[in-house]
CSV table of C-alpha atoms in Angstrom, one decimal:
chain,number,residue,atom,x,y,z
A,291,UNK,CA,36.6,8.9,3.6
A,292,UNK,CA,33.2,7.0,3.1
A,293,UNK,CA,30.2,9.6,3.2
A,294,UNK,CA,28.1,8.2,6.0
A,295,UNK,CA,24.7,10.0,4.9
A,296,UNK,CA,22.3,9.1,2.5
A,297,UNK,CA,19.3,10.8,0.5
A,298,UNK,CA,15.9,9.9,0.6
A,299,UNK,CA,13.1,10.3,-2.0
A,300,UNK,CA,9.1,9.2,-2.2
A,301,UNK,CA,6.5,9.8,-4.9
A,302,UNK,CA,3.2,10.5,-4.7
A,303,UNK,CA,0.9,9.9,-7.3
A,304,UNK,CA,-2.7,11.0,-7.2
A,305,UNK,CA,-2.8,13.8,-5.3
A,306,UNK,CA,-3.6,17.8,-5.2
A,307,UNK,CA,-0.8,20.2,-5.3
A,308,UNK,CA,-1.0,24.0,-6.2
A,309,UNK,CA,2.4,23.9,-8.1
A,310,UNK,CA,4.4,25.8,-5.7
A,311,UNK,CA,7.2,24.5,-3.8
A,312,UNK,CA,7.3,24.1,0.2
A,313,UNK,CA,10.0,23.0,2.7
A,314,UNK,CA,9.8,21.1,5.8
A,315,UNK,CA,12.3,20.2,8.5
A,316,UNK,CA,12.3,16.5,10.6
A,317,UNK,CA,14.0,16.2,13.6
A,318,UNK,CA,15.5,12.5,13.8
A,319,UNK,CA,18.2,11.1,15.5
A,320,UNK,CA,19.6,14.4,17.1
A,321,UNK,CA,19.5,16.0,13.5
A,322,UNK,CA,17.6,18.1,11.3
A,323,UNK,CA,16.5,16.6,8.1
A,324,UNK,CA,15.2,19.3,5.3
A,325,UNK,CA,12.8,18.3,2.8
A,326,UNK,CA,11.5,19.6,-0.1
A,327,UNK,CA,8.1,19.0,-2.0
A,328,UNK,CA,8.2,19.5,-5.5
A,329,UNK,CA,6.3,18.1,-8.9
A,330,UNK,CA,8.3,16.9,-12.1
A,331,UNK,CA,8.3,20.3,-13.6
A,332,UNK,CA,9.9,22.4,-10.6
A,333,UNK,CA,12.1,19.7,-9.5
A,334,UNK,CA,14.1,21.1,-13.1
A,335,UNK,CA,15.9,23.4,-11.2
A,336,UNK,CA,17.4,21.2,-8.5
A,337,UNK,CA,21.1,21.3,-7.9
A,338,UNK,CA,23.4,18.2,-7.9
A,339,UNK,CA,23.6,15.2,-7.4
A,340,UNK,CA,19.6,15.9,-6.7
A,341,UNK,CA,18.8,16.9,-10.5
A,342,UNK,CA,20.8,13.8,-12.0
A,343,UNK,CA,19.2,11.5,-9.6
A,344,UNK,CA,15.3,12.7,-10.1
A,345,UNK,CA,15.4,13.5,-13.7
A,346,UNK,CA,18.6,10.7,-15.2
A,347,UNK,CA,17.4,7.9,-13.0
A,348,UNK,CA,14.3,8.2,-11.4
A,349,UNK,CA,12.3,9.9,-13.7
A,350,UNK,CA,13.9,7.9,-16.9
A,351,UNK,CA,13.3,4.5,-15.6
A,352,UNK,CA,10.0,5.2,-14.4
A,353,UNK,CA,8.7,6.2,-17.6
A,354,UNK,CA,10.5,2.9,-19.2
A,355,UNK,CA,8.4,0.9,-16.6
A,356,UNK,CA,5.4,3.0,-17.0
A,357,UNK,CA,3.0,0.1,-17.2
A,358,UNK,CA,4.0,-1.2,-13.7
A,359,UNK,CA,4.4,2.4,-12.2
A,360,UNK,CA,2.5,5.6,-12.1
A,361,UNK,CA,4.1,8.2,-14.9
A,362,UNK,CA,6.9,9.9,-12.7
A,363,UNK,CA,6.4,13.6,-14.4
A,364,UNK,CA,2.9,13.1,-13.2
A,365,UNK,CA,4.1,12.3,-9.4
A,366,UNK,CA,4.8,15.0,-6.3
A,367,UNK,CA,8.5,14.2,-5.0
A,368,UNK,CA,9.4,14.3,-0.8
A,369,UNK,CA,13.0,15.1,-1.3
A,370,UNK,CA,15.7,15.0,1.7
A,371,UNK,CA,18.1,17.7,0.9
A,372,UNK,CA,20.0,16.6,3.2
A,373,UNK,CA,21.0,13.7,4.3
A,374,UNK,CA,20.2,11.1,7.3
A,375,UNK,CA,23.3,8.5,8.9
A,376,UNK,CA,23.4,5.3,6.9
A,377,UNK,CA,23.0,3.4,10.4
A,378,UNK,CA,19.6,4.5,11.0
A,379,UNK,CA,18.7,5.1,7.7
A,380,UNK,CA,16.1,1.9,7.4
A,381,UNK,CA,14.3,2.9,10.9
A,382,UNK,CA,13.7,6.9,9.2
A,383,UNK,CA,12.7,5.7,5.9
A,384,UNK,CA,10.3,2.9,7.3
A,385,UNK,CA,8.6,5.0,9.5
A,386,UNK,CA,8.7,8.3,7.2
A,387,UNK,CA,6.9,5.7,5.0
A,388,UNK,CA,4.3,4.6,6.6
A,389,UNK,CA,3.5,8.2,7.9
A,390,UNK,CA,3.1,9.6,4.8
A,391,UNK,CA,0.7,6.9,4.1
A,392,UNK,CA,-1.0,7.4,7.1
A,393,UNK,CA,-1.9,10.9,6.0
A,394,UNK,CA,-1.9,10.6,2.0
A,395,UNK,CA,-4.2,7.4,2.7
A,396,UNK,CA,-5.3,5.4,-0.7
A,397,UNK,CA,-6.6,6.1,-3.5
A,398,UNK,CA,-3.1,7.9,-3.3
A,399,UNK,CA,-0.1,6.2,-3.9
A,400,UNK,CA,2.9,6.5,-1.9
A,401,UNK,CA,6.2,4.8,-3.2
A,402,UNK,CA,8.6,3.4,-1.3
A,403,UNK,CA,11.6,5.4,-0.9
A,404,UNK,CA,14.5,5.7,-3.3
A,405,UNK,CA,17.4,6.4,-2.0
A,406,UNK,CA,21.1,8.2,-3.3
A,407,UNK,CA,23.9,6.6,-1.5
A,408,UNK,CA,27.1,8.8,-2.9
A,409,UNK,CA,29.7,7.3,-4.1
A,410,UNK,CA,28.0,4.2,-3.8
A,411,UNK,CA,24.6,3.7,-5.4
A,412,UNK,CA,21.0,4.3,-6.2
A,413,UNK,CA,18.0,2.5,-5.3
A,414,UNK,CA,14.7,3.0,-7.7
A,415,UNK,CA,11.3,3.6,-6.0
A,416,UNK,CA,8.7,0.7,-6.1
A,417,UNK,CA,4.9,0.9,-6.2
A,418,UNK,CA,2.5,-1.3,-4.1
A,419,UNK,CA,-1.1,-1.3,-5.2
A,420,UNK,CA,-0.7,0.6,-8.7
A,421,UNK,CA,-3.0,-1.6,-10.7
A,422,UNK,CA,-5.8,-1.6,-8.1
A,423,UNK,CA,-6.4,2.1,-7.9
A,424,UNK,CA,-9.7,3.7,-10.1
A,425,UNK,CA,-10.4,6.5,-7.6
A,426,UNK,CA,-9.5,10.2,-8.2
A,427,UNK,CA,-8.3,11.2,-4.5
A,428,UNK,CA,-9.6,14.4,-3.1
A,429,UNK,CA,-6.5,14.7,-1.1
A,430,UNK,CA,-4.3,17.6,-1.3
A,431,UNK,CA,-0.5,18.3,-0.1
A,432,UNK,CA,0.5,21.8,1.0
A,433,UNK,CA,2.2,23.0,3.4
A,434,UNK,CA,-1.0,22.3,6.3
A,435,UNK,CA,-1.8,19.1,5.5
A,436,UNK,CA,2.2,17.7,5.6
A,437,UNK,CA,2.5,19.1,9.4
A,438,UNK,CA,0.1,16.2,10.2
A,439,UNK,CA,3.2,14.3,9.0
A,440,UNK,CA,5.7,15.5,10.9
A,441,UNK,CA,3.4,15.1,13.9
A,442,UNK,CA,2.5,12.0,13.9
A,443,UNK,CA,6.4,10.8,13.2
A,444,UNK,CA,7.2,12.7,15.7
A,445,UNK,CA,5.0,10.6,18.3
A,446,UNK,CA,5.8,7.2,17.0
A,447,UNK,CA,9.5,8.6,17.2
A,448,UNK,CA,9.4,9.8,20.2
A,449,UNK,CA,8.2,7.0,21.9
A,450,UNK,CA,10.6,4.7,19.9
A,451,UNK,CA,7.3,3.2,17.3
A,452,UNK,CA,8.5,1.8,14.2
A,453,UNK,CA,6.3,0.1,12.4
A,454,UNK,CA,2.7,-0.1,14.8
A,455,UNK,CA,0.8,-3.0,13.2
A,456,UNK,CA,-2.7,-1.5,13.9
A,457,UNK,CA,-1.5,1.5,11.7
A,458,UNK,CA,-0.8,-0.4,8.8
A,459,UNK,CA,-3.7,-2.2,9.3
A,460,UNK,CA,-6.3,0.9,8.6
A,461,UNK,CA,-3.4,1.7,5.8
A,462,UNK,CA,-4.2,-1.7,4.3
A,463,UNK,CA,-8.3,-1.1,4.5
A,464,UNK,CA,-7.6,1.6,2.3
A,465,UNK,CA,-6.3,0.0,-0.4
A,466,UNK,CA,-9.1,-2.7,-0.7
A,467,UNK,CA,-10.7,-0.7,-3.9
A,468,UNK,CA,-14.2,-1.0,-2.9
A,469,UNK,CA,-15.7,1.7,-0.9
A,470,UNK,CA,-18.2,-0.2,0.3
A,471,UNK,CA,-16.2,-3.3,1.7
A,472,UNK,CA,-13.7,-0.6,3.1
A,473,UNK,CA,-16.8,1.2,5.3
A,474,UNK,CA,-17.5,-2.7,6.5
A,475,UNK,CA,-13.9,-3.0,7.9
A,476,UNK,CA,-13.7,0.2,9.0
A,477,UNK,CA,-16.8,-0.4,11.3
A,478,UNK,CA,-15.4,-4.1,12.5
A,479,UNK,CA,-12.5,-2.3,13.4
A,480,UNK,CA,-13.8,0.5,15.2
A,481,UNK,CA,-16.7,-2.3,16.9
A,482,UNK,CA,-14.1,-4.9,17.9
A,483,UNK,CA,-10.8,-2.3,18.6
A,484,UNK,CA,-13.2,-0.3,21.4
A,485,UNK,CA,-15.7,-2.7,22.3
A,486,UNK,CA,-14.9,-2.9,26.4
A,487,UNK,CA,-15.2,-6.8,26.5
A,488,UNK,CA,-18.5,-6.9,28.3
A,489,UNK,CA,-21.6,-7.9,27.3
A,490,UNK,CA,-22.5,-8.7,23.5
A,491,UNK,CA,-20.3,-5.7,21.5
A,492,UNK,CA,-22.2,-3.0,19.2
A,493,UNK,CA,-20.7,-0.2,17.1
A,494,UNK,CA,-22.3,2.4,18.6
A,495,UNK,CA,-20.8,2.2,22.1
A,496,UNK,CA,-17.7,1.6,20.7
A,497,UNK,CA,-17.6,4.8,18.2
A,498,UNK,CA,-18.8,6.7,21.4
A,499,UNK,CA,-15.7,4.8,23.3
A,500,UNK,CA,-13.2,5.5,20.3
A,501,UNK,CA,-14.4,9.8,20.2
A,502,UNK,CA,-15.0,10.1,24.1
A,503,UNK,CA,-11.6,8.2,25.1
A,504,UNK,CA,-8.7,8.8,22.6
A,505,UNK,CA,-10.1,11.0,19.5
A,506,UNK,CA,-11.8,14.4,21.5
A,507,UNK,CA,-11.8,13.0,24.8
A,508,UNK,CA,-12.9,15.4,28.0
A,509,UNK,CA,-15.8,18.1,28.6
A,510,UNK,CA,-14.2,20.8,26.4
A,511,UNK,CA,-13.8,18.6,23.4
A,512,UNK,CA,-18.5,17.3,23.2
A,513,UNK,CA,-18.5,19.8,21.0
A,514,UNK,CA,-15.7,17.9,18.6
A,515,UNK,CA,-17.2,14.3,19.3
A,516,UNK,CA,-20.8,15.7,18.4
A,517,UNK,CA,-19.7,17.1,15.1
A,518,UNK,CA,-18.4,13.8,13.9
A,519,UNK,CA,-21.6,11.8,15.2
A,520,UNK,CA,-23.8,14.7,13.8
A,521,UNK,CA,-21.5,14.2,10.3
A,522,UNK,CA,-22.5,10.4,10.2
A,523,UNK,CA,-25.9,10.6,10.7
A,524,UNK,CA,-26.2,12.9,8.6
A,525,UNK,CA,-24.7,10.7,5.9
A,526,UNK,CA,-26.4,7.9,7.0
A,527,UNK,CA,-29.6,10.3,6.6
A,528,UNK,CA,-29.2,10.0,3.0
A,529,UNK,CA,-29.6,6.2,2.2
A,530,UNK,CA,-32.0,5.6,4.6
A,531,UNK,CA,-31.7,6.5,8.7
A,532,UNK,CA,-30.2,9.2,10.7
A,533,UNK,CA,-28.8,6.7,13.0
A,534,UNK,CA,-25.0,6.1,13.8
A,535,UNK,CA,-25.2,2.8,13.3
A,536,UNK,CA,-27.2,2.7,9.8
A,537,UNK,CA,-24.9,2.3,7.7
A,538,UNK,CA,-23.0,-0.2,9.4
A,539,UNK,CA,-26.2,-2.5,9.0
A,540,UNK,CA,-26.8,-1.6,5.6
A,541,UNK,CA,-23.4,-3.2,4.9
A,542,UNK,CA,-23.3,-6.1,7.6
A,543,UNK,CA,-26.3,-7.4,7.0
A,544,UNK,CA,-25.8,-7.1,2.7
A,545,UNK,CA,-29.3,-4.5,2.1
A,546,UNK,CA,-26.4,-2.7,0.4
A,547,UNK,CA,-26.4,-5.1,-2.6
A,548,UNK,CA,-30.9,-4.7,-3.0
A,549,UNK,CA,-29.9,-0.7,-3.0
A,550,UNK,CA,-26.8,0.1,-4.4
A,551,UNK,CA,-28.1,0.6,-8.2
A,552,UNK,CA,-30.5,2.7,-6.7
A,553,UNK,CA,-28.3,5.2,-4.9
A,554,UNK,CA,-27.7,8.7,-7.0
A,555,UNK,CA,-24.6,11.0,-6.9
A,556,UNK,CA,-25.3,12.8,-3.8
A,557,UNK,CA,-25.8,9.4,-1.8
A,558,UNK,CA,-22.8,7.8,-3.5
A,559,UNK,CA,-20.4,11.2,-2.6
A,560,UNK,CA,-22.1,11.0,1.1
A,561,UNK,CA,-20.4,7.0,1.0
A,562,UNK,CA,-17.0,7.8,-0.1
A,563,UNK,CA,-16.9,10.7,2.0
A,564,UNK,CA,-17.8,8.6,5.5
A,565,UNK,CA,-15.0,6.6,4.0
A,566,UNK,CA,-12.5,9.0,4.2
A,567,UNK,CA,-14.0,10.6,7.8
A,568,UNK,CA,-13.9,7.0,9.5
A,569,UNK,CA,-9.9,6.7,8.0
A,570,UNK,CA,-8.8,9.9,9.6
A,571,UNK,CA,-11.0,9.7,12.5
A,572,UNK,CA,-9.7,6.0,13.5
A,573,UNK,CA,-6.1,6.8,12.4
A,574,UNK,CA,-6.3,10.3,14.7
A,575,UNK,CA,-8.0,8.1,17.5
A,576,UNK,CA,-5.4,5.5,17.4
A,577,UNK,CA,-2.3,8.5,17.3
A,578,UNK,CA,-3.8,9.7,20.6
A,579,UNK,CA,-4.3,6.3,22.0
A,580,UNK,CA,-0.2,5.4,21.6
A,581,UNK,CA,0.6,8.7,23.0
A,582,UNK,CA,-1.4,8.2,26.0
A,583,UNK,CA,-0.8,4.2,26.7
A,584,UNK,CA,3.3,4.4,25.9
């Protein structure tokens, strides 16, 4: 009889992780899926068919194709161990994907999955973005930062999202490869996505909109919605104003390229880290806004 599971398996390249071993479980399609996260060197130990697919085929080619790919003993692996239906396998590996990505956000690199099919056959991971990537990310998985994965599959499961455009879309901004160009679209987003239509639009009445209607939203949560506007401004404080919507000008209207080669270490960290704020902030904003609308 034909088995009718299949095995799942991403990379990540570019990322934190402590060395030790962790376990998750994902509910989809009435059924428990167990992972494991592992690196090259612990991955060793893995039973079969898991230790002939990582290390014999996975692991082998990618360091034959190591000028198109990251180095695979270098790489975190997101193993199934076991499996999912081969029915539903494209809708669970599609949006496992993309919520990995959603979390582990670029400069880290998330490959699409590989998957063992017994009996049958093996597909080899593929990269998108490789070449493109000079950043060291400050990202980290453990065991805390991957629930944030499980949650947000579980909404877009749950209320039957697949592949949500506007998610990919911040995904994609990401990847661009210039920080500064990535704060730009990050702030046309966030002006155009919760501008209310009336009137002439502005970012700061939109980032109010986005923190005091999907990302903190209610009495209890000002606290929340002040400590990201109190965050950016003090950012912004450090190139030139303590406004919220300073830096978005400094970009916009190109006084970024009369001061850029003046900006020192501290300024330049206080840029990269608003980058990776705004990401999480919009991508948490827009979770909540699915949530509530579906």
């Amino acid at each position: 009889m034909k088995d009718s599971k299949r095995y799942g398996c991403w990379l990540i390249d570019n990322i934190k992780f402590s060395g030790v071993n962790f376990s998750k479980t994902v509910d989809f399609d009435g059924n428990k899926i167990k992972l494991l996260i592992t690196n090259y060197e612990n991955s060793k130990c893995l039973e079969e068919p898991f230790q002939d697919w990582i290390h014999k085929k996975i692991v082998n080619d990618g360091m034959m194709n190591s000028r198109n790919n990251p180095l695979p003993i270098k790489s975190i692996f997101v193993i199934t161990t076991s499996g999912y239906e081969n029915n539903s396998s494209s809708d669970f590996t599609l949006l496992f994907n993309l919520c990995l990505k959603l979390v582990y956000y670029q400069p880290t690199l998330i490959s699409y999955t590989s998957e063992l099919i017994p009996n049958a056959a093996i597909t080899m991971p593929t990269w998108e973005g490789f070449k493109n990537i000079s950043t060291v990310s400050e990202k980290e998985i453990n065991p805390d930062t991957f629930e944030k994965v499980l949650l947000y599959f579980n909404i877009l499961n749950s209320l039957n999202v697949k592949h949500h455009n506007v998610l990919q879309e911040i995904y994609k901004i990401s990847g661009i490869n210039d920080v500064l160009i990535e704060l730009l679209s990050l702030y046309s987003f966030i002006e155009g996505f919760w501008w209310n239509g009336k009137g002439k639009s502005n970012i700061t009445d939109s980032f109010i909109a986005m923190l005091k209607h999907d990302y903190a939203p209610g009495k209890e949560n000002k606290a929340k919605r002040e400590l990201i506007k109190q965050k950016i401004e003090t950012q912004n404080g450090l190139l030139r104003n303590q406004k919220l919507d300073d830096m978005r000008h400094i970009l916009a209207h190109g006084m970024y390229k009369q001061e850029e080669h003046l900006w020192d270490k501290e300024q330049w960290e206080a840029i990269y880290n608003q980058r990776n704020l705004l990401i999480e902030v919009v991508i948490e904003s827009l979770m909540k806004k699915i949530k509530n609308v579906a």
